[in-house]
Coordinates of C-alpha atoms and ligand atoms in Angstrom, one line a residue:
M66 CA 136.2 139.6 134.9
T67 CA 136.2 140.6 131.3
T68 CA 132.9 139.7 129.7
L69 CA 132.0 139.3 126.1
R70 CA 128.5 139.3 125.3
L71 CA 127.7 137.6 122.0
I72 CA 124.7 138.6 119.5
L73 CA 124.0 136.2 116.6
G74 CA 122.4 137.7 113.5
D75 CA 119.0 136.2 114.5
Q76 CA 119.1 137.5 118.0
L77 CA 118.6 141.5 117.3
S78 CA 116.5 142.3 120.1
G79 CA 117.1 144.8 122.6
S80 CA 115.5 142.7 125.5
L81 CA 117.7 139.6 124.6
S82 CA 118.6 137.8 127.6
A83 CA 122.2 138.0 126.8
L84 CA 122.2 141.7 127.3
S85 CA 119.9 141.7 130.5
D86 CA 122.6 142.6 132.9
I87 CA 125.2 144.4 130.7
D88 CA 128.0 146.6 132.5
L89 CA 128.1 149.4 129.8
D90 CA 131.5 150.2 131.3
C91 CA 133.3 146.9 131.1
D92 CA 131.7 144.7 128.9
T93 CA 132.0 144.3 124.9
V94 CA 129.1 143.2 122.6
L95 CA 130.3 141.0 119.8
I96 CA 128.6 140.9 116.5
A97 CA 130.1 139.2 113.6
E98 CA 129.4 138.8 109.8
V99 CA 131.2 135.6 109.2
R100 CA 131.7 133.7 105.9
E101 CA 130.7 130.1 108.0
E102 CA 127.2 131.4 108.7
A103 CA 126.7 133.1 105.2
T104 CA 127.7 130.0 103.3
Y105 CA 126.5 126.8 105.4
V106 CA 123.7 126.6 103.2
R107 CA 123.6 129.0 99.9
H108 CA 121.2 131.5 101.4
H109 CA 118.9 133.8 99.0
K110 CA 120.8 137.0 98.5
K111 CA 117.8 139.0 100.1
K112 CA 118.1 136.8 103.1
I113 CA 121.7 137.7 103.6
A114 CA 121.2 141.5 102.7
F115 CA 118.3 141.5 105.1
L116 CA 120.4 140.2 107.9
F117 CA 123.6 142.0 107.5
A118 CA 121.7 145.5 107.1
A119 CA 119.6 144.5 110.4
M120 CA 122.8 143.5 112.2
R121 CA 124.7 146.7 111.2
H122 CA 121.5 148.6 112.2
F123 CA 121.1 147.0 115.5
G124 CA 124.9 147.7 116.1
E125 CA 124.7 150.9 115.6
R126 CA 121.6 151.2 118.1
L127 CA 123.6 149.5 120.8
A128 CA 126.6 151.9 120.4
E129 CA 124.3 154.7 120.4
R130 CA 122.9 153.3 123.7
G131 CA 126.3 153.5 125.0
C132 CA 127.4 149.6 124.5
R133 CA 131.1 149.0 123.9
L134 CA 130.7 147.3 120.5
R135 CA 133.0 145.0 118.5
Y136 CA 131.3 144.8 115.0
V137 CA 133.1 142.3 112.6
R138 CA 132.2 142.9 108.9
L139 CA 132.3 140.5 106.5
D140 CA 135.1 142.1 104.5
D141 CA 137.2 143.4 107.4
A142 CA 140.6 142.6 107.2
G143 CA 141.3 140.0 110.0
N144 CA 138.0 138.7 109.9
S145 CA 138.6 134.8 110.6
G146 CA 135.4 133.5 108.9
S147 CA 133.6 131.7 111.7
L148 CA 131.8 132.5 115.1
T149 CA 134.5 130.5 117.0
G150 CA 137.3 132.1 115.2
E151 CA 135.9 135.6 116.2
V152 CA 135.2 134.4 119.9
A153 CA 138.8 133.2 119.7
R154 CA 140.1 136.6 118.4
A155 CA 138.0 138.8 121.0
V156 CA 139.3 136.4 123.9
K157 CA 142.8 137.1 122.8
E158 CA 142.5 140.7 122.0
L159 CA 140.4 141.9 124.9
G160 CA 141.6 139.4 127.5
I161 CA 138.0 137.9 127.8
T162 CA 137.1 135.4 130.9
R163 CA 133.8 135.0 130.5
L164 CA 131.4 135.0 127.5
V165 CA 127.5 135.3 127.8
A166 CA 125.2 134.2 124.9
T167 CA 121.6 133.7 124.4
E168 CA 120.9 129.7 123.3
P169 CA 121.1 129.8 119.5
G170 CA 118.0 128.7 116.9
E171 CA 120.4 125.8 115.6
Y172 CA 121.6 122.4 117.3
R173 CA 124.8 123.0 115.2
V174 CA 125.7 126.4 116.7
L175 CA 124.6 125.4 120.3
E176 CA 127.2 122.3 120.1
M177 CA 129.9 124.8 118.7
M178 CA 129.0 127.1 121.5
R179 CA 129.3 124.6 124.2
G180 CA 133.1 123.6 122.9
W181 CA 133.9 127.3 123.7
S182 CA 134.5 126.9 127.6
G183 CA 137.2 123.7 127.0
R184 CA 138.6 125.6 123.9
F185 CA 139.3 128.9 125.1
G186 CA 139.5 128.2 129.1
I187 CA 136.5 130.8 129.7
D188 CA 133.2 130.6 131.5
V189 CA 130.4 130.5 129.1
D190 CA 126.8 131.4 130.2
I191 CA 124.5 130.3 127.7
R192 CA 120.9 131.6 128.7
E193 CA 117.5 130.8 127.9
D194 CA 116.1 132.7 124.9
D195 CA 113.2 134.4 126.5
R196 CA 111.8 135.9 123.4
F197 CA 109.7 132.7 122.7
L198 CA 106.6 132.4 124.7
C199 CA 107.6 128.6 125.7
T200 CA 110.8 127.7 127.0
I201 CA 112.5 124.6 125.7
G202 CA 112.3 123.1 129.2
A203 CA 108.4 124.1 129.3
F204 CA 107.8 122.3 126.0
R205 CA 109.5 119.4 127.2
F206 CA 107.5 119.2 130.5
W207 CA 104.4 119.7 128.2
A208 CA 105.4 116.9 126.0
E209 CA 106.5 114.5 128.8
G210 CA 104.2 111.2 129.0
R211 CA 101.8 112.4 126.2
R212 CA 101.2 109.9 123.3
D213 CA 100.0 112.5 121.0
L214 CA 101.7 115.8 120.7
R215 CA 98.9 117.6 118.9
M216 CA 99.6 121.4 118.1
E217 CA 95.9 122.2 118.9
Y218 CA 96.1 121.1 122.7
F219 CA 99.8 123.0 123.1
Y220 CA 98.0 126.1 121.6
R221 CA 95.1 126.0 123.9
E222 CA 97.6 126.0 126.8
M223 CA 99.4 128.8 125.5
R224 CA 96.3 131.0 125.1
R225 CA 95.4 130.3 128.8
K226 CA 98.9 130.8 130.1
H227 CA 99.3 134.1 128.2
G228 CA 95.9 135.3 128.6
I229 CA 95.2 135.7 124.8
L230 CA 91.5 135.6 123.2
L231 CA 90.0 134.9 126.6
E232 CA 86.4 135.6 127.9
P233 CA 86.6 137.0 131.5
D234 CA 85.6 133.4 132.6
G235 CA 88.6 131.8 130.9
K236 CA 86.6 130.5 128.0
P237 CA 87.8 131.1 124.3
A238 CA 86.6 134.4 122.7
G239 CA 83.8 133.6 120.5
G240 CA 82.9 130.2 122.3
R241 CA 85.7 128.5 120.2
W242 CA 89.3 127.8 120.2
N243 CA 89.6 127.4 116.5
F244 CA 87.9 128.9 113.6
D245 CA 89.8 127.6 110.7
A246 CA 86.8 126.1 109.1
E247 CA 85.8 129.6 108.1
N248 CA 89.4 130.3 106.7
R249 CA 89.5 128.2 103.7
K250 CA 87.9 130.2 101.0
A251 CA 89.0 129.5 97.4
P252 CA 90.4 132.6 95.8
I253 CA 88.6 135.0 93.4
A254 CA 90.4 136.2 90.3
G255 CA 91.3 140.4 90.6
I256 CA 90.3 140.5 94.7
A257 CA 91.9 143.8 95.6
V258 CA 95.0 143.2 97.6
P259 CA 96.5 146.1 99.5
L260 CA 99.8 147.3 98.3
R261 CA 102.7 146.7 100.5
I262 CA 104.8 149.4 102.1
S263 CA 108.6 149.9 101.3
H264 CA 111.3 151.8 103.1
A265 CA 113.7 154.6 102.2
K266 CA 117.2 152.8 101.8
S267 CA 119.7 154.0 104.5
P268 CA 123.2 154.0 103.7
I269 CA 123.9 151.2 105.7
L270 CA 121.7 149.2 103.6
R271 CA 123.0 150.5 100.4
S272 CA 126.5 149.3 101.4
V273 CA 125.4 145.8 102.4
L274 CA 123.5 145.5 99.0
A275 CA 126.7 146.2 97.1
L276 CA 128.5 143.8 99.3
V277 CA 126.0 141.0 98.9
A278 CA 126.0 141.8 94.8
E279 CA 129.6 141.5 94.8
R280 CA 130.4 138.5 97.1
F281 CA 127.1 136.5 96.5
A282 CA 126.6 137.0 92.9
D283 CA 126.1 133.4 92.1
N284 CA 123.6 132.5 95.2
F285 CA 120.0 132.0 94.3
G286 CA 117.5 134.9 94.1
T287 CA 117.1 138.5 93.0
L288 CA 118.6 141.0 95.1
E289 CA 116.8 144.3 93.8
P290 CA 114.0 145.5 94.3
F291 CA 114.6 145.1 98.2
H292 CA 111.7 146.0 100.4
F293 CA 112.5 144.6 103.5
A294 CA 112.4 146.5 106.6
V295 CA 115.9 146.3 108.3
T296 CA 115.4 148.0 111.4
R297 CA 112.9 147.7 114.6
R298 CA 111.2 151.2 113.8
Q299 CA 110.6 149.7 110.0
A300 CA 109.5 146.4 111.4
L301 CA 107.2 148.1 113.6
K302 CA 105.7 150.1 110.7
E303 CA 105.1 146.5 108.7
L304 CA 103.2 145.1 111.5
R305 CA 100.8 148.4 111.9
H306 CA 100.3 148.1 108.3
F307 CA 99.5 144.6 108.4
V308 CA 97.0 144.7 111.3
D309 CA 95.3 147.6 109.7
H310 CA 95.0 146.7 106.2
L311 CA 95.4 143.0 105.6
L312 CA 94.5 141.4 109.0
P313 CA 90.8 141.9 108.8
R314 CA 90.8 139.4 105.7
F315 CA 93.9 137.4 106.6
G316 CA 91.5 134.7 107.8
D317 CA 89.2 134.4 104.6
W318 CA 92.0 133.9 101.9
Q319 CA 94.8 132.2 104.1
D320 CA 94.7 129.2 102.0
A321 CA 94.2 131.0 98.7
M322 CA 96.9 131.0 95.9
L323 CA 96.7 133.4 92.9
K324 CA 99.3 134.3 90.0
G325 CA 101.3 137.2 90.5
E326 CA 100.1 137.8 94.0
P327 CA 102.8 136.3 96.4
Y328 CA 101.6 137.8 99.4
L329 CA 97.9 138.2 99.4
F330 CA 96.6 138.9 102.9
H331 CA 99.8 137.3 104.8
S332 CA 101.7 139.3 107.3
L333 CA 105.4 138.7 105.8
L334 CA 106.4 139.0 109.7
S335 CA 108.2 135.7 109.8
T336 CA 111.4 137.2 108.7
Y337 CA 111.3 140.2 111.5
L338 CA 109.9 137.8 114.1
N339 CA 112.8 135.1 113.4
A340 CA 115.6 137.7 113.5
G341 CA 114.3 139.6 116.6
L342 CA 113.0 142.8 115.2
L343 CA 109.6 142.1 116.5
L344 CA 108.7 139.9 119.4
P345 CA 106.0 137.4 119.3
L346 CA 103.7 138.7 122.2
E347 CA 103.5 142.5 121.1
V348 CA 102.3 141.1 117.6
C349 CA 99.6 138.7 119.1
R350 CA 98.5 141.6 121.5
M351 CA 98.2 143.9 118.6
A352 CA 95.8 141.6 116.8
E353 CA 93.9 141.0 119.5
D354 CA 93.4 144.9 120.1
A355 CA 92.3 144.7 116.4
Y356 CA 89.5 142.0 117.4
R357 CA 88.6 143.8 120.4
S358 CA 88.1 147.1 119.1
G359 CA 85.8 145.8 116.0
A360 CA 88.6 146.3 113.3
A361 CA 89.2 142.7 112.3
P362 CA 86.9 139.7 112.7
L363 CA 87.4 136.8 115.1
N364 CA 88.3 134.2 112.6
A365 CA 91.2 136.5 111.2
V366 CA 92.3 137.4 114.6
E367 CA 92.5 133.8 116.0
G368 CA 93.7 132.3 112.8
F369 CA 96.6 134.6 112.9
I370 CA 97.5 134.4 116.4
R371 CA 97.1 130.4 116.4
Q372 CA 100.1 130.8 113.7
I373 CA 102.4 132.5 116.2
L374 CA 101.3 131.6 119.7
G375 CA 100.6 127.9 118.2
W376 CA 102.4 126.9 115.5
R377 CA 105.6 128.9 115.8
E378 CA 106.2 128.0 119.4
Y379 CA 105.1 124.2 118.8
V380 CA 107.7 123.7 116.0
R381 CA 110.3 125.3 118.2
G382 CA 109.5 123.0 120.9
I383 CA 109.4 119.9 118.7
Y384 CA 113.0 120.9 117.2
W385 CA 114.6 121.2 120.6
L386 CA 113.0 118.0 121.9
K387 CA 114.1 115.8 118.9
M388 CA 117.3 117.1 117.9
P389 CA 119.8 116.0 117.0
D390 CA 118.1 112.6 115.9
Y391 CA 115.0 114.6 114.2
A392 CA 117.6 115.7 111.3
G393 CA 118.1 112.2 110.0
L394 CA 114.7 110.8 110.2
N395 CA 113.4 109.5 106.9
A396 CA 110.3 107.6 107.8
L397 CA 109.1 107.2 104.2
D398 CA 112.6 106.2 102.9
A399 CA 112.5 108.9 100.3
Q400 CA 115.6 108.8 98.2
E401 CA 115.1 111.1 95.0
P402 CA 117.6 114.0 94.5
L403 CA 115.9 117.5 94.4
P404 CA 114.9 118.1 90.6
W405 CA 116.7 121.1 89.1
F406 CA 113.5 123.1 88.6
Y407 CA 113.3 123.9 92.4
W408 CA 116.2 126.2 91.6
S409 CA 115.2 127.4 87.6
G410 CA 111.7 127.3 87.8
E411 CA 111.8 125.9 84.5
T412 CA 109.2 123.2 84.5
G413 CA 105.6 123.0 82.7
M414 CA 104.0 122.7 85.9
A415 CA 102.7 126.2 86.2
C416 CA 102.1 126.1 90.1
I417 CA 105.6 124.9 90.6
A418 CA 107.2 127.4 88.4
E419 CA 105.0 130.2 90.1
A420 CA 106.1 129.3 93.6
V421 CA 109.7 129.2 92.7
A422 CA 109.2 132.5 91.0
H423 CA 107.9 133.9 94.1
T424 CA 110.7 132.5 96.0
R425 CA 113.4 133.8 93.6
D426 CA 112.1 137.2 93.4
H427 CA 110.8 137.9 97.1
A428 CA 112.9 135.1 99.2
Y429 CA 109.2 134.3 100.1
S430 CA 106.2 132.2 99.1
H431 CA 103.4 132.0 101.7
H432 CA 102.6 129.0 103.7
I433 CA 100.0 127.0 101.3
Q434 CA 102.6 127.3 98.6
R435 CA 105.4 125.7 100.9
L436 CA 103.3 123.2 102.2
M437 CA 100.9 122.3 99.3
V438 CA 102.6 122.9 96.1
T439 CA 106.6 122.7 96.6
G440 CA 106.2 120.6 99.8
N441 CA 103.4 118.4 98.3
F442 CA 105.3 117.7 95.0
A443 CA 108.5 116.6 97.3
L444 CA 106.3 114.4 99.2
L445 CA 104.5 112.7 96.5
A446 CA 107.6 112.4 94.4
G447 CA 109.9 110.9 97.5
L448 CA 112.1 113.5 97.4
S449 CA 115.1 113.1 100.0
P450 CA 114.4 114.8 103.2
P451 CA 117.8 116.5 103.5
A452 CA 117.9 118.0 100.0
V453 CA 114.3 119.1 100.3
S454 CA 115.5 120.8 103.9
E455 CA 118.4 122.2 102.5
W456 CA 116.2 124.1 99.7
Y457 CA 113.9 125.6 102.2
L458 CA 116.7 126.7 104.6
A459 CA 118.4 128.2 101.8
V460 CA 115.8 129.9 99.6
Y461 CA 113.5 131.8 102.6
S462 CA 114.3 134.9 104.3
D463 CA 113.0 133.4 107.5
A464 CA 114.7 130.3 107.5
Y465 CA 116.5 129.0 110.4
E466 CA 116.8 125.2 111.3
W467 CA 114.8 125.5 114.4
V468 CA 111.6 126.5 112.4
E469 CA 112.5 125.2 109.0
L470 CA 113.2 121.6 109.8
P471 CA 109.9 120.6 111.5
N472 CA 108.0 122.3 108.8
T473 CA 109.6 120.6 106.1
L474 CA 110.6 117.0 107.6
G475 CA 107.6 117.0 109.8
M476 CA 104.9 118.9 108.3
A477 CA 105.4 118.6 104.6
L478 CA 107.4 115.3 104.2
H479 CA 105.9 113.1 106.8
G480 CA 109.4 112.2 107.6
D481 CA 109.0 112.0 111.3
G482 CA 106.4 109.5 110.8
G483 CA 103.5 111.1 111.9
L484 CA 105.1 113.1 115.1
M485 CA 103.5 116.3 113.9
A486 CA 100.9 115.6 111.6
S487 CA 99.1 112.3 111.9
K488 CA 98.1 112.5 108.4
P489 CA 100.8 113.4 105.5
Y490 CA 99.7 116.7 103.8
A491 CA 99.2 114.7 100.3
A492 CA 97.1 116.3 97.7
S493 CA 96.3 115.9 94.1
G494 CA 96.1 118.6 91.3
K495 CA 92.5 118.8 92.0
Y496 CA 93.3 120.6 95.7
I497 CA 95.6 123.1 93.9
D498 CA 93.1 123.8 91.3
R499 CA 90.4 124.6 93.8
M500 CA 92.7 126.7 96.0
S501 CA 94.5 128.6 92.9
D502 CA 94.1 130.0 89.5
F503 CA 97.4 128.5 88.6
C504 CA 95.9 125.2 86.6
S505 CA 94.0 127.6 84.1
G506 CA 97.5 128.7 82.7
C507 CA 99.0 125.2 82.8
R508 CA 100.2 122.8 80.2
Y509 CA 98.7 120.0 82.5
D510 CA 95.1 119.3 83.0
P511 CA 94.2 118.9 86.8
Q512 CA 91.2 116.6 86.1
E513 CA 93.4 114.0 83.9
T514 CA 95.4 111.2 85.9
T515 CA 96.9 109.1 82.9
G516 CA 96.7 111.1 79.8
E517 CA 99.4 112.9 77.9
T518 CA 98.3 116.0 79.5
A519 CA 97.7 114.7 83.0
C520 CA 98.7 116.8 85.8
P521 CA 101.7 115.1 87.2
F522 CA 100.6 115.7 90.8
N523 CA 97.6 113.1 90.2
A524 CA 99.2 109.8 89.4
L525 CA 102.1 110.8 91.8
Y526 CA 99.4 111.1 94.4
W527 CA 97.5 107.6 94.1
D528 CA 101.5 106.0 93.7
F529 CA 102.4 107.7 96.8
I530 CA 99.1 106.4 98.7
A531 CA 99.7 102.8 97.0
R532 CA 103.4 102.8 97.8
H533 CA 102.6 103.5 101.5
A534 CA 99.9 101.2 101.8
D535 CA 101.6 99.3 105.0
R536 CA 101.5 102.6 106.7
F537 CA 98.4 104.3 105.6
R538 CA 95.8 101.6 105.0
N539 CA 94.2 101.5 108.3
H540 CA 94.4 105.4 109.0
P541 CA 90.8 106.3 110.1
R542 CA 91.0 109.7 108.3
M543 CA 92.3 108.3 105.3
A544 CA 89.5 105.8 104.7
P545 CA 87.7 107.7 101.9
I546 CA 90.8 107.7 100.0
W547 CA 91.4 103.9 100.3
R548 CA 87.6 103.4 99.1
N549 CA 88.3 105.1 96.1
W550 CA 91.5 103.4 95.1
D551 CA 89.8 100.1 96.1
R552 CA 86.9 100.9 93.7
M553 CA 89.4 101.3 90.7
S554 CA 89.9 98.3 88.5
A555 CA 93.3 96.5 88.6
D556 CA 93.9 97.9 85.0
R557 CA 93.1 101.6 86.3
R558 CA 95.4 101.0 89.0
D559 CA 98.4 99.8 86.9
A560 CA 98.1 102.6 84.3
I561 CA 98.3 105.4 87.1
R562 CA 101.5 103.6 88.7
L563 CA 103.0 103.3 85.3
K564 CA 102.0 107.0 84.5
A565 CA 103.6 107.8 88.0
A566 CA 106.8 106.2 87.0
N567 CA 107.1 107.7 83.5
T568 CA 106.6 111.2 85.5
L569 CA 109.2 110.4 87.7
D570 CA 111.5 109.8 84.8
R571 CA 110.6 112.9 83.2
M572 CA 111.4 114.8 86.6
R573 CA 114.8 113.1 86.5
N574 CA 115.5 114.4 82.8
N575 CA 114.2 117.8 83.7
A576 CA 111.2 117.3 81.4
L577 CA 108.4 117.9 83.5
Ligands
LIG739 P1 101.6 134.3 107.9 O1 100.7 133.4 106.9 O2 101.3 135.9 107.9 O3 101.5 133.8 109.4 C1 101.9 134.7 110.6 C2 103.2 134.2 111.3 O4 102.9 133.0 112.0 C3 104.2 134.2 110.5 O5 104.9 135.3 110.3 C4 105.1 133.1 111.1 O6 105.9 133.9 112.4 C5 104.0 132.4 112.0 N1 103.9 130.9 111.2 C6 102.9 130.4 110.6 N2 102.7 129.2 110.1 C7 104.0 129.0 110.8 C8 104.6 127.3 110.9 N3 104.1 126.4 110.3 N4 105.5 127.5 111.6 C9 106.0 128.4 112.2 N5 105.5 129.7 112.3 C10 104.3 129.9 111.5 N6 108.4 129.6 108.7 C11 109.2 130.2 109.1 O7 109.2 131.3 109.7 N7 110.7 129.9 108.8 C12 111.0 128.6 107.8 O8 112.0 128.6 107.5 C13 109.9 128.0 107.4 N8 110.0 127.1 106.5 C14 108.7 126.1 106.2 C15 109.0 125.2 105.4 C16 107.9 124.3 104.9 C17 108.1 123.5 104.1 C18 106.5 124.9 105.4 C19 105.2 124.0 104.8 C20 106.2 126.1 106.0 C21 107.5 126.6 106.7 N9 107.3 127.9 107.4 C22 108.5 128.4 107.7 C23 106.0 128.2 108.0 C24 105.3 129.4 107.2 O9 105.2 128.8 106.0 C25 105.8 130.6 107.5 O10 106.1 131.1 108.7 C26 105.1 131.8 106.6 O11 104.6 131.4 105.3 C27 105.5 133.0 106.5 O12 104.8 134.1 106.1 P2 104.0 135.2 106.9 O13 105.0 136.0 107.8 O14 103.4 136.0 105.8 O15 103.1 134.3 107.6
LIG740 C1 121.7 133.1 109.0 C2 123.1 134.1 109.0 C3 123.8 134.6 108.2 C4 123.3 134.6 106.7 N1 125.0 135.2 108.5 C5 125.3 135.3 110.0 C6 126.5 136.1 110.3 O1 127.3 136.3 109.3 N2 126.5 136.2 111.6 C7 125.7 135.5 112.6 O2 126.0 135.8 113.7 N3 124.6 135.0 112.0 C8 124.3 134.8 110.7 N4 123.3 134.1 110.2 C9 122.5 133.7 111.5 C10 122.9 132.2 112.2 O3 123.1 131.3 111.0 C11 122.2 131.7 113.2 O4 122.2 132.7 114.3 C12 122.1 130.4 113.3 O5 121.7 130.0 112.2 C13 121.2 129.8 114.5 O6 119.8 130.4 114.5
LIG741 FE1 99.9 121.9 89.0 FE2 98.5 120.3 88.1 FE3 97.4 122.7 88.1 FE4 99.3 122.4 86.4 S1 97.3 121.3 86.3 S2 99.1 124.2 88.0 S3 100.8 121.0 87.7 S4 98.1 121.1 89.8

């Protein structure tokens, strides 16, 4: 039996299940840079450069360990341009009879893989991705029969199952499961944010940067300066740096946003976790060690671990539980096309301009910018979920559908009708004003709702609430919002809705 072991671009882990029983004398490992994966959305230049450089370095590491490697570069003569094409070529040229793979991160790719056995007449063994801490089957089991798939309950089970942040008697460290209430400090201008590390550019990275500059010149985003880690060793340095220098204040400023500070105290680890350069359990354990040794407070460490052990595993579970139907949901019937300023950043709304600039320059913006600035605007303005999802999938270096789609459709757009978040994450400009310093330099005024210079978020917010009265009128946690709306005079309500309609017109005409 001649075996081919396929490794996808986001499966760069030495412990990958597809490699677990490799026979170094007989098996061949296939890693392929292919046009189809590089173009199914117009990925940010930095995302492609990061992934190709990390793939090439990973291939080199496997070869050093004695693996027979078939590495196909994007510009190799004969590159068929697709994963299916590259499997076909390997089957034909190497006489492959069996393919071993690890389950991919996207439904689209799983469907593709499922077709290979019949198409090529070979055995196809698709193994569980045990880099995740909750298997797809275990999540399904957890979800079965539950009316409410709240992340918080799932997270507690994950803490217990993996013994993280527990006292010896099994109770949560510090007596509580969740310290979120301590993690919502408003930003302080001039706060000292430690510098980020960068890495010497290897010859591999240099040649990938040249390739991307030439082949993807028209894609979104700037390519240089390029600071991403592209090897496991470099990613471990990033992790150490975060835990030692940023984690202690991660909690306090988790929701804050500041001009010119795209990263604040966030870890920037999602890119490495999602490509397999880091593993979630080692990241959580290192953070827990920092708490146990007194180097970081519990609110920071618990908040950080919840993102990885809780949210990250949970959104993956939701994705595989609900696909393929999930991608087509549009519970709020949102139909507006994506405005051009999501790409250009050319808008008088300083918060959006700032978030888009961070995204363009770093292929990154932190969670609150994704959720409460670009996501919140998309929700309030009724932007079409597939268009918004495509944008998020393209522009962030950590974006793969398993994690992007539930966050965009479920969390930001409420497009799944409340499966993930019972209440929509809708907020007016006052929230952004409280949590950032963006409004002070903005053409618009966050305190105004209907005047000429009123913040566009404000009228859109009330219009959103009124537009979806049927759905949200009786939501217990939205009662105070409805009381405010009901207290307004009919004239005031009309004026707000007229302002919202004007705002949407200006958005459509690129004049916002
Ligand atoms: P930190 O703030 O330092 O958090 C630590 C880690 O927790 C992250 O590295 C990440 O692995 C994990 N994490 C945190 N929040 C989430 C979450 N909601 N879902 C899954 N993991 C989480 N994250 C992605 O990895 N890929 C995406 O494509 C993606 N798309 C998003 C789209 C929208 C609309 C929203 C609202 C969020 C999205 N997120 C996505 C989640 C989150 O914004 C990013 O994981 C985070 O900003 C990454 O930056 P960081 O590593 O500095 O995170
Ligand atoms: C994102 C991406 C890109 C840009 N290029 C490749 C590639 O050339 N070869 C590859 O194997 N994978 C690539 N990927 C990652 C895949 O798109 C990813 O494996 C699927 O989206 C499943 O998560
Ligand atoms: Fe954004 Fe409104 Fe503040 Fe301007 S005033 S930065 S549009 S929230």
